[in-house]
PDB file of C-alpha atoms in Angstrom:
ATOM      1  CA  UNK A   1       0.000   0.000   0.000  1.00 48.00           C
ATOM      2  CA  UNK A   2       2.962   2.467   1.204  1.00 49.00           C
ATOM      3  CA  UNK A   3       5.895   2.391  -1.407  1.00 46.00           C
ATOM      4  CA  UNK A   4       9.768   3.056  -0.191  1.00 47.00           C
ATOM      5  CA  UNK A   5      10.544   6.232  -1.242  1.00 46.00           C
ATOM      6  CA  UNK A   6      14.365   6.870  -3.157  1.00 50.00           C
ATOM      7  CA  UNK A   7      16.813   7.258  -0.436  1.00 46.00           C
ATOM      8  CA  UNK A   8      17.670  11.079  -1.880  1.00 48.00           C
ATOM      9  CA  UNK A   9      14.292  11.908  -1.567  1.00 45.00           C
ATOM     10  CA  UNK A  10      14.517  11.374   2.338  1.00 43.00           C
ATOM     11  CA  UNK A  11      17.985  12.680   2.789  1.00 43.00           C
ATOM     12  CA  UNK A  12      16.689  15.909   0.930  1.00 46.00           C
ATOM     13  CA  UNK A  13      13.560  15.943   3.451  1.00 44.00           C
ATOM     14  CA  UNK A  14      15.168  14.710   6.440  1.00 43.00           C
ATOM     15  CA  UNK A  15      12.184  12.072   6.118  1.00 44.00           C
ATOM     16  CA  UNK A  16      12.986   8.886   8.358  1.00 45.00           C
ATOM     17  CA  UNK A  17      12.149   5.535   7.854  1.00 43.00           C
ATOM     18  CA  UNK A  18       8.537   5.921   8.479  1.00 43.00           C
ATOM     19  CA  UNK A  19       7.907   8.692   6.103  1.00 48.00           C
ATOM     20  CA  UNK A  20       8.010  11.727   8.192  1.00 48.00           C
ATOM     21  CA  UNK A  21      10.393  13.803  10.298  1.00 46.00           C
ATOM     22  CA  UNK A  22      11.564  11.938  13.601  1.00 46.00           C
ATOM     23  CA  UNK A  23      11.692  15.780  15.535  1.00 42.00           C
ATOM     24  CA  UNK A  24       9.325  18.608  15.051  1.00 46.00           C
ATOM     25  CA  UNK A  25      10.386  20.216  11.975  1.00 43.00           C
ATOM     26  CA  UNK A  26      10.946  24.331  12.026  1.00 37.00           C
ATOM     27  CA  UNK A  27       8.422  26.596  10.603  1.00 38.00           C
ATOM     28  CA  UNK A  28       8.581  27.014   6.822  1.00 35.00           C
ATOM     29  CA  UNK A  29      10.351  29.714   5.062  1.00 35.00           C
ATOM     30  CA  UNK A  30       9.042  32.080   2.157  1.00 37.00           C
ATOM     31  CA  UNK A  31       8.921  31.808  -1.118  1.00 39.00           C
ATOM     32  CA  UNK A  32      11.334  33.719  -3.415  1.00 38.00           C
ATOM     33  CA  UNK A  33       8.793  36.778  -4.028  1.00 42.00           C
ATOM     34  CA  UNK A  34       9.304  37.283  -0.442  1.00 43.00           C
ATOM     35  CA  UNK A  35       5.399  36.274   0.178  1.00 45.00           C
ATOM     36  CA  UNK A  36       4.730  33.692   2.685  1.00 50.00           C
ATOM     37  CA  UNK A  37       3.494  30.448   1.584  1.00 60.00           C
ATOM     38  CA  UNK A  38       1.359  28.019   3.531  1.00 87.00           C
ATOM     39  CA  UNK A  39       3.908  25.427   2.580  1.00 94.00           C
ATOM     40  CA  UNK A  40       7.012  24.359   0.429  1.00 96.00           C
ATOM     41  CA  UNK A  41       6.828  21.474  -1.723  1.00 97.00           C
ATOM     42  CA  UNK A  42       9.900  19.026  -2.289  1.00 96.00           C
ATOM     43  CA  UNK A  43      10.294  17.173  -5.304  1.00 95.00           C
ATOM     44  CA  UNK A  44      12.927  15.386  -8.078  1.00 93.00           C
ATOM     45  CA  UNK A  45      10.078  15.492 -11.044  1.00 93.00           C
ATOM     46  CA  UNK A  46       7.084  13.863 -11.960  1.00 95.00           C
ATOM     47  CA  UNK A  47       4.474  16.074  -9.876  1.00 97.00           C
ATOM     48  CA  UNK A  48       1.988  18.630 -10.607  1.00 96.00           C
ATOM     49  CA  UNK A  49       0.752  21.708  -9.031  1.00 96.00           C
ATOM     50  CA  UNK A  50      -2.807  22.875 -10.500  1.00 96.00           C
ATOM     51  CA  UNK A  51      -2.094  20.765 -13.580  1.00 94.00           C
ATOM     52  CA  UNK A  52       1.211  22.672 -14.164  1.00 94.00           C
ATOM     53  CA  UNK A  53       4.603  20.217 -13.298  1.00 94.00           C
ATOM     54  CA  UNK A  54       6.063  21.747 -10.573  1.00 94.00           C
ATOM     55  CA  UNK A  55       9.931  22.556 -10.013  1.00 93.00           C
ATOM     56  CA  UNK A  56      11.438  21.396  -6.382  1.00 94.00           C
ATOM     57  CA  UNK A  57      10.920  24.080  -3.536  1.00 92.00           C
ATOM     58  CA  UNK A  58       7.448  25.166  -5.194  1.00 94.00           C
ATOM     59  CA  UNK A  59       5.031  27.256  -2.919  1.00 95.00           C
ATOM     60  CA  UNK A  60       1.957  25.386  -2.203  1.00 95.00           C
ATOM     61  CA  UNK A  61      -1.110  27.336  -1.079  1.00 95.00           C
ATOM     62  CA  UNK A  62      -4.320  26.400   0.476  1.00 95.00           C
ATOM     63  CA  UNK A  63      -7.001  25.279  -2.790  1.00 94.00           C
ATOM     64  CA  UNK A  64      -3.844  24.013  -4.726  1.00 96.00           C
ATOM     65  CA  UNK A  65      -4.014  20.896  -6.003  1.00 97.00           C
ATOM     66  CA  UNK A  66      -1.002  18.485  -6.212  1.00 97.00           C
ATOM     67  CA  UNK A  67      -0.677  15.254  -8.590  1.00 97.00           C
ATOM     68  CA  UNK A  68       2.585  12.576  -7.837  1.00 97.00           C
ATOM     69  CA  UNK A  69       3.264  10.198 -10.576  1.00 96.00           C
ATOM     70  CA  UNK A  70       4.275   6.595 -10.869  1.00 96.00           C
ATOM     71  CA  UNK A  71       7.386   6.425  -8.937  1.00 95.00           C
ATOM     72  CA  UNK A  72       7.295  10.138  -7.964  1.00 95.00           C
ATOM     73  CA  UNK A  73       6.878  10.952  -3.979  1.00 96.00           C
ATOM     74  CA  UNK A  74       7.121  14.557  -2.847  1.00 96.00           C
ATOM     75  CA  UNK A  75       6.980  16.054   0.700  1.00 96.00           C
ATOM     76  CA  UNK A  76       5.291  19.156   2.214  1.00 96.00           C
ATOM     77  CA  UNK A  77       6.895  21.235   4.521  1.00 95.00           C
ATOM     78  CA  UNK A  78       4.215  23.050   6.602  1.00 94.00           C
ATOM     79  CA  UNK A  79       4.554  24.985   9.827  1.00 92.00           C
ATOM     80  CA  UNK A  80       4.445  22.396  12.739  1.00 93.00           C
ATOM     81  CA  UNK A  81       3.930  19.450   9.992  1.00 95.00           C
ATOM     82  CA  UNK A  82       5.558  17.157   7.520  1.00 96.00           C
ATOM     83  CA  UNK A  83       3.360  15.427   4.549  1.00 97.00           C
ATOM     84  CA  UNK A  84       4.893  12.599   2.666  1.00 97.00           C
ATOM     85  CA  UNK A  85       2.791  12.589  -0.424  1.00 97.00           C
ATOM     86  CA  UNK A  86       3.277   8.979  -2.023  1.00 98.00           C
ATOM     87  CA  UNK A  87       3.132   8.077  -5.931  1.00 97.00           C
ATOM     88  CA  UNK A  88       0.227   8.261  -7.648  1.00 97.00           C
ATOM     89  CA  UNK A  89      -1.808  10.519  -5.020  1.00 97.00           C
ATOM     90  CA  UNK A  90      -3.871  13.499  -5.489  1.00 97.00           C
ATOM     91  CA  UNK A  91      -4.703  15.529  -2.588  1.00 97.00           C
ATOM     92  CA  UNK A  92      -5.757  19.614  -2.230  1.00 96.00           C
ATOM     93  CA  UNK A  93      -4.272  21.609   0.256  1.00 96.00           C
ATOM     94  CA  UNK A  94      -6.427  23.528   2.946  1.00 93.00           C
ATOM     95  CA  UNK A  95      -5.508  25.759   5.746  1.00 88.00           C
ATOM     96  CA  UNK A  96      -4.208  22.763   8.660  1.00 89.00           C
ATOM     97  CA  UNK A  97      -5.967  20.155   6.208  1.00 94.00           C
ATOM     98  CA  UNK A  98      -4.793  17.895   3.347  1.00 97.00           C
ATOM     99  CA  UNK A  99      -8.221  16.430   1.627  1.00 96.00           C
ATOM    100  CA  UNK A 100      -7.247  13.774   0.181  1.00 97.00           C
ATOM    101  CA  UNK A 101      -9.048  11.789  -3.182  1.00 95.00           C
ATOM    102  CA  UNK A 102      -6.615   8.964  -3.978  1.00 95.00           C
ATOM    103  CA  UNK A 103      -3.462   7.559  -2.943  1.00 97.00           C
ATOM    104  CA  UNK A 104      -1.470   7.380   0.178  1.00 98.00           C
ATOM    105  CA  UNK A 105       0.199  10.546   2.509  1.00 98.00           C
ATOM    106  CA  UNK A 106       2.224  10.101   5.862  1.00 98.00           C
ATOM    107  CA  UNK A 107       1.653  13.018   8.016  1.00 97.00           C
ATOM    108  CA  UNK A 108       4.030  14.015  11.417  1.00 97.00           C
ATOM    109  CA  UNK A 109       2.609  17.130  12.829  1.00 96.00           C
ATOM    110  CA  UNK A 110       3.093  18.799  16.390  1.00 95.00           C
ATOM    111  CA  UNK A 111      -0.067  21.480  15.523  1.00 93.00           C
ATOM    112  CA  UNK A 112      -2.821  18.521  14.651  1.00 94.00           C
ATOM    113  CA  UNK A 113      -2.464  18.641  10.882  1.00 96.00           C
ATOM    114  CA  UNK A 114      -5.410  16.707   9.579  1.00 96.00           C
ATOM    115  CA  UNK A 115      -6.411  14.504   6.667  1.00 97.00           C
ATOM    116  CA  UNK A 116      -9.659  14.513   5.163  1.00 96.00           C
ATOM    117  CA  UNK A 117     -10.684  11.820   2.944  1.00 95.00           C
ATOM    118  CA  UNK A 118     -14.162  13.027   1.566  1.00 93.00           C
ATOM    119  CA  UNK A 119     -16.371  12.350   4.471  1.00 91.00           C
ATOM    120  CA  UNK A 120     -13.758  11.077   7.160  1.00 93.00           C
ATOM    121  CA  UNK A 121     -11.703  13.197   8.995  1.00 95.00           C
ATOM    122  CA  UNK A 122      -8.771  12.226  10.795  1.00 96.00           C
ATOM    123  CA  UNK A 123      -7.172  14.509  13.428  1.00 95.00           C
ATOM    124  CA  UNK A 124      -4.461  14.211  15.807  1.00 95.00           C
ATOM    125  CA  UNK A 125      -5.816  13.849  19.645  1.00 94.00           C
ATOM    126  CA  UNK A 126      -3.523  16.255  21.131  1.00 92.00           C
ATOM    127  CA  UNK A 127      -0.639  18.823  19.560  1.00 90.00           C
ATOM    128  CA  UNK A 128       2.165  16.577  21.230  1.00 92.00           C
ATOM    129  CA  UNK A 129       4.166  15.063  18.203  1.00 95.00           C
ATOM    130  CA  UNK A 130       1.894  12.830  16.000  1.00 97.00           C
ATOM    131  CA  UNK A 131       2.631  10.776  12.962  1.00 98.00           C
ATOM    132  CA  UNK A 132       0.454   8.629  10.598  1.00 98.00           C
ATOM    133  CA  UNK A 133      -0.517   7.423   7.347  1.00 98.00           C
ATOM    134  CA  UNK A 134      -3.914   7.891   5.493  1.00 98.00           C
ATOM    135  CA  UNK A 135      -4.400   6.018   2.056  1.00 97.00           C
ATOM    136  CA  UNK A 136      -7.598   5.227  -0.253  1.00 96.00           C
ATOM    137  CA  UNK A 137      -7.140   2.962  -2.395  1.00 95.00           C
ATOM    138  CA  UNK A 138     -10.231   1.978  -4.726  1.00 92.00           C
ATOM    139  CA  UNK A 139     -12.982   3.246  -2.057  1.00 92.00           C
ATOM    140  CA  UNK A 140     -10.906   1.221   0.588  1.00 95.00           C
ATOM    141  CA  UNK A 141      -9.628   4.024   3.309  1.00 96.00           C
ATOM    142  CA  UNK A 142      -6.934   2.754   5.517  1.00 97.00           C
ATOM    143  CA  UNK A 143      -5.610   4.615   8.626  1.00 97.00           C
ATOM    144  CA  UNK A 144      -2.236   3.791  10.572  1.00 97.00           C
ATOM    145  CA  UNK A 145      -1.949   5.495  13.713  1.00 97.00           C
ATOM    146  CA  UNK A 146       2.834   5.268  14.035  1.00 97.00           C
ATOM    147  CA  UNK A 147       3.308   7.793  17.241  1.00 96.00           C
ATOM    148  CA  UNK A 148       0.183   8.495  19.444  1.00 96.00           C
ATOM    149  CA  UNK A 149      -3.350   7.973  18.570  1.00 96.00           C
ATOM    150  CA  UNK A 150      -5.652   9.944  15.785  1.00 96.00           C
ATOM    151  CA  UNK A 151      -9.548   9.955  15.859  1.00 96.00           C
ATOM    152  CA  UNK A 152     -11.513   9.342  12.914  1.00 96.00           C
ATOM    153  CA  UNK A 153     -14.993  11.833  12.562  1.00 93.00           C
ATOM    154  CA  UNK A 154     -17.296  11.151  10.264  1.00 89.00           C
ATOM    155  CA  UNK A 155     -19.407  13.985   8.952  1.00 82.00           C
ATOM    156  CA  UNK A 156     -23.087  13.509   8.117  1.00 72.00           C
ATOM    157  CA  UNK A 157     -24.673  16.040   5.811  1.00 59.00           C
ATOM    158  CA  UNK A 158     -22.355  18.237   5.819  1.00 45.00           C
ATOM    159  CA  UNK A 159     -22.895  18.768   9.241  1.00 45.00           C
ATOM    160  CA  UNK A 160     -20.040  19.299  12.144  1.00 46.00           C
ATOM    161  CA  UNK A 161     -18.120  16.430  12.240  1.00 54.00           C
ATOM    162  CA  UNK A 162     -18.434  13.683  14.646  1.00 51.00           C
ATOM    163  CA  UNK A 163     -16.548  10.526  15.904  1.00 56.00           C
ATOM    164  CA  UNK A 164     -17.421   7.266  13.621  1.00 54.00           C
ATOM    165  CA  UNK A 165     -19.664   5.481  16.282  1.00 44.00           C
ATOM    166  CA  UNK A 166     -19.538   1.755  16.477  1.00 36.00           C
ATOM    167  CA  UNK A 167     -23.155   1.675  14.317  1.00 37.00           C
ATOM    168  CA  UNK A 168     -21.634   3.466  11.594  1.00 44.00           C
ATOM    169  CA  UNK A 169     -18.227   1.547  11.557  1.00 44.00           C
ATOM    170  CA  UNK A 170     -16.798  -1.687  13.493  1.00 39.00           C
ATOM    171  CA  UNK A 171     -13.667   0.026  14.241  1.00 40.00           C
ATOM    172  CA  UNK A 172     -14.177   2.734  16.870  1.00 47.00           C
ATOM    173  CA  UNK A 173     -13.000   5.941  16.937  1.00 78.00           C
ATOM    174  CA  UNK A 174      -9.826   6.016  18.033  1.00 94.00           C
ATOM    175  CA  UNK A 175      -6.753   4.539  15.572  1.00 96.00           C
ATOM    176  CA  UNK A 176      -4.467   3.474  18.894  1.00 96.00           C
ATOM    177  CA  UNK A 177      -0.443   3.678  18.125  1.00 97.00           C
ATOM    178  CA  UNK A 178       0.681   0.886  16.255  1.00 97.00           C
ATOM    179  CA  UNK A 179      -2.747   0.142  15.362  1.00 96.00           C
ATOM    180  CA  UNK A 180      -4.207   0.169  11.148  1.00 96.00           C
ATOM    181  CA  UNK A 181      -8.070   0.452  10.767  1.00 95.00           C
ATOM    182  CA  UNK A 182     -10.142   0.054   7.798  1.00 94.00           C
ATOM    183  CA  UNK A 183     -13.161   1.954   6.058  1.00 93.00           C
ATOM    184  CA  UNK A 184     -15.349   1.802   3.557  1.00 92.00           C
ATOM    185  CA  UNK A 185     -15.619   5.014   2.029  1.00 92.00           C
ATOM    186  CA  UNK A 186     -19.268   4.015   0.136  1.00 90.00           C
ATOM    187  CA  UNK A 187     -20.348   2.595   2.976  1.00 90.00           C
ATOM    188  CA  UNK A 188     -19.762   5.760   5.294  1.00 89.00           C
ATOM    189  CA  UNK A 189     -19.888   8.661   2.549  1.00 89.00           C
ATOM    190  CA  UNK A 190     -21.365   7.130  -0.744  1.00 82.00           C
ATOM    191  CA  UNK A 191     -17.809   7.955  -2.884  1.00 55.00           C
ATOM    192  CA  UNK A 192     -18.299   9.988  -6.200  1.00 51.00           C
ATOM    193  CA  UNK A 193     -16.577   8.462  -9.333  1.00 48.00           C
ATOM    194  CA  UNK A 194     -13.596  11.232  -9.872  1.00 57.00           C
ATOM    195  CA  UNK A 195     -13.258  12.993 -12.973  1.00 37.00           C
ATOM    196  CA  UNK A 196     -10.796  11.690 -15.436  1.00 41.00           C
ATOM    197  CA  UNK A 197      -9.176  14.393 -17.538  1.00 35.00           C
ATOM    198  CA  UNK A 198      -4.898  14.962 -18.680  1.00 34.00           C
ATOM    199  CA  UNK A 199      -2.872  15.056 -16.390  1.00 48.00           C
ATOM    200  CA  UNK A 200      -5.595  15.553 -13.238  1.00 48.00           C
ATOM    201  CA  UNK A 201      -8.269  13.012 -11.311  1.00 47.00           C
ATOM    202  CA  UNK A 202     -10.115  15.158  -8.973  1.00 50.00           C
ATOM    203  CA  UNK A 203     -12.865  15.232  -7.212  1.00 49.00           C
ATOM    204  CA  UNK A 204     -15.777  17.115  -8.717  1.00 45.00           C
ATOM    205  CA  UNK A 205     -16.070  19.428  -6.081  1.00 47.00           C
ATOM    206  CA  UNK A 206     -12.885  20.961  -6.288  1.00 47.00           C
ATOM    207  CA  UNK A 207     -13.416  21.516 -10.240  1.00 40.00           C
ATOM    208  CA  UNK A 208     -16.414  23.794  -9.093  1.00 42.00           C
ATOM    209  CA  UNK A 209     -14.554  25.242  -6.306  1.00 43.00           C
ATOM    210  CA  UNK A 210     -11.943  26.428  -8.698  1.00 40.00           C
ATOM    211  CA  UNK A 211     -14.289  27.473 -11.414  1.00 37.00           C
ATOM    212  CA  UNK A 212     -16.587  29.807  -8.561  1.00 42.00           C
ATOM    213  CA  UNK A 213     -12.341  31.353  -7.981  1.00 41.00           C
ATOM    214  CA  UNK A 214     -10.307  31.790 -10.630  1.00 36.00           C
ATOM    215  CA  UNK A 215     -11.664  29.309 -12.981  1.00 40.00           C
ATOM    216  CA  UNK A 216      -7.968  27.749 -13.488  1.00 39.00           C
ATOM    217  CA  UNK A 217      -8.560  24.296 -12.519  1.00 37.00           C
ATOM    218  CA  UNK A 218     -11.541  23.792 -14.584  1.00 35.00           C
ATOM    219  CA  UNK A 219      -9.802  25.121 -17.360  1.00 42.00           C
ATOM    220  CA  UNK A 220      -7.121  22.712 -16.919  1.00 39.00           C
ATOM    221  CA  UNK A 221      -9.525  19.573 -16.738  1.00 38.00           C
ATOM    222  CA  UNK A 222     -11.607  20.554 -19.491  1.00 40.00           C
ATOM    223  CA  UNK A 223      -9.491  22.652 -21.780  1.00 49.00           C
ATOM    224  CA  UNK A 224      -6.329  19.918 -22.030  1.00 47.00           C
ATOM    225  CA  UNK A 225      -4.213  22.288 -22.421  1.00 47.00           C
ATOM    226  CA  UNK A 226      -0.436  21.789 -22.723  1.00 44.00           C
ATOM    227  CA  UNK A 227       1.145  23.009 -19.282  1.00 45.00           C
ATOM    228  CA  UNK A 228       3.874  26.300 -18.856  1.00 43.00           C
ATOM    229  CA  UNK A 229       6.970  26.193 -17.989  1.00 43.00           C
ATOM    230  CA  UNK A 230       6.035  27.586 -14.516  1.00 44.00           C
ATOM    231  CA  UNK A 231       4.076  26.441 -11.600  1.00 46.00           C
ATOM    232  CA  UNK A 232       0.606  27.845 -10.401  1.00 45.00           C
ATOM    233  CA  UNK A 233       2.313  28.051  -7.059  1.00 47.00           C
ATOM    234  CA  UNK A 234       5.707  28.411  -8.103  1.00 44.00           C
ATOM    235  CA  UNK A 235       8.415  29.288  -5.597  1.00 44.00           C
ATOM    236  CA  UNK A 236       9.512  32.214  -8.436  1.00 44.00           C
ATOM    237  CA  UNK A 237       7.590  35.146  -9.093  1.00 43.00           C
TER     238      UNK A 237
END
């Protein structure tokens, strides 16, 4: 389910064997322009920003999306958190949330740095330092609970979250350390097939979200156009 990622990767990251940082990692910097970004995105090639491939110490912003290929991890560097974003994943960055439509991400946070995987939430139980792994893989959601414990809240018609109670799911709420709990994401949230388009499989949600902004991501699913040379979120101006 979790692929090893290149040793270079993790020596450029200071990513341990787990996936994320063994220490609380330092605040992020700013971008080039001087601007300060909600986080800085690591890569050697093969992922996407908004549709566009993005160049190693990229600013990431909350409503960008970001695409890994076959064989291409990249890491997020967020104040109080570390995101291992595995191959093949597509997730959307929101302020202290990664929503997350396919694919695998390992997350150590000391500020409760949260995954959301369409109706399941899972958050950190306290800001002591917390890693884990979130993946959905063909409706199948799996979470891994590697230092300290993370709840899992289901939301119900769009409604404030609440904890998956044992009627709704067999596993509890609570993914214990060193414990890996299952869910079905049509049973709990009745999954949406993802759009297919170049380059981009996203939820359809986030298309409209875009489009009722600044239009971009729609144009990039429906237009297939070829991408720039620069990033949405670039690090350069």
């Amino acid at each position: 389910m979790f692929v090893t990622v290149p040793p270079s990767l993790l020596s450029q990251t200071g990513l341990g064997q787990t996936g994320v940082n063994q220490t609380e990692p330092r605040p992020s910097g700013q971008d080039q322009a001087g601007t300060s970004a909600s986080a800085i995105l690591h890569t050697q090639g093969g992922v996407w920003v908004n549709g566009y491939e993005a160049k190693d110490s990229s600013a990431v912003f909350p409503g960008d999306v970001v695409e890994t290929k076959p064989a291409s991890p990249a890491n997020l560097t967020l104040d109080g958190a570390t995101v291992l974003i595995q191959p093949e994943t597509v997730a959307k960055l929101q302020s202290n949330l990664l929503e997350l439509d396919h694919g695998g991400v390992a997350v150590g946070t000391s500020k409760s740095f949260k995954v959301k995987v369409n109706c399941l939430t899972v958050t950190p139980v306290s800001n002591e330092w917390i890693q884990y792994e979130v993946s959905n893989v063909n409706g199948n959601i799996q979470v891994a609970a590697r230092k300290n414990d993370v709840n899992v809240e289901h939301e119900t018609d769009h409604k404030k979250p609440s904890p998956v109670t044992a009627t709704e799911s067999s596993h509890g709420t609570t993914v214990h350390e060193g414990e890996q709990k299952s869910f079905s994401e049509s049973d709990l949230c009745g999954a949406a097939a993802p759009i297919k388009g170049t380059g981009m499989s996203v939820n359809p949600k986030w298309v409209a979200a875009g489009a009722a902004g600044t239009g971009i991501i729609l144009c990039i699913v429906l237009c297939h156009g070829s991408p720039s040379k620069t990033p949405v979120s670039s690090s350069s101006p």
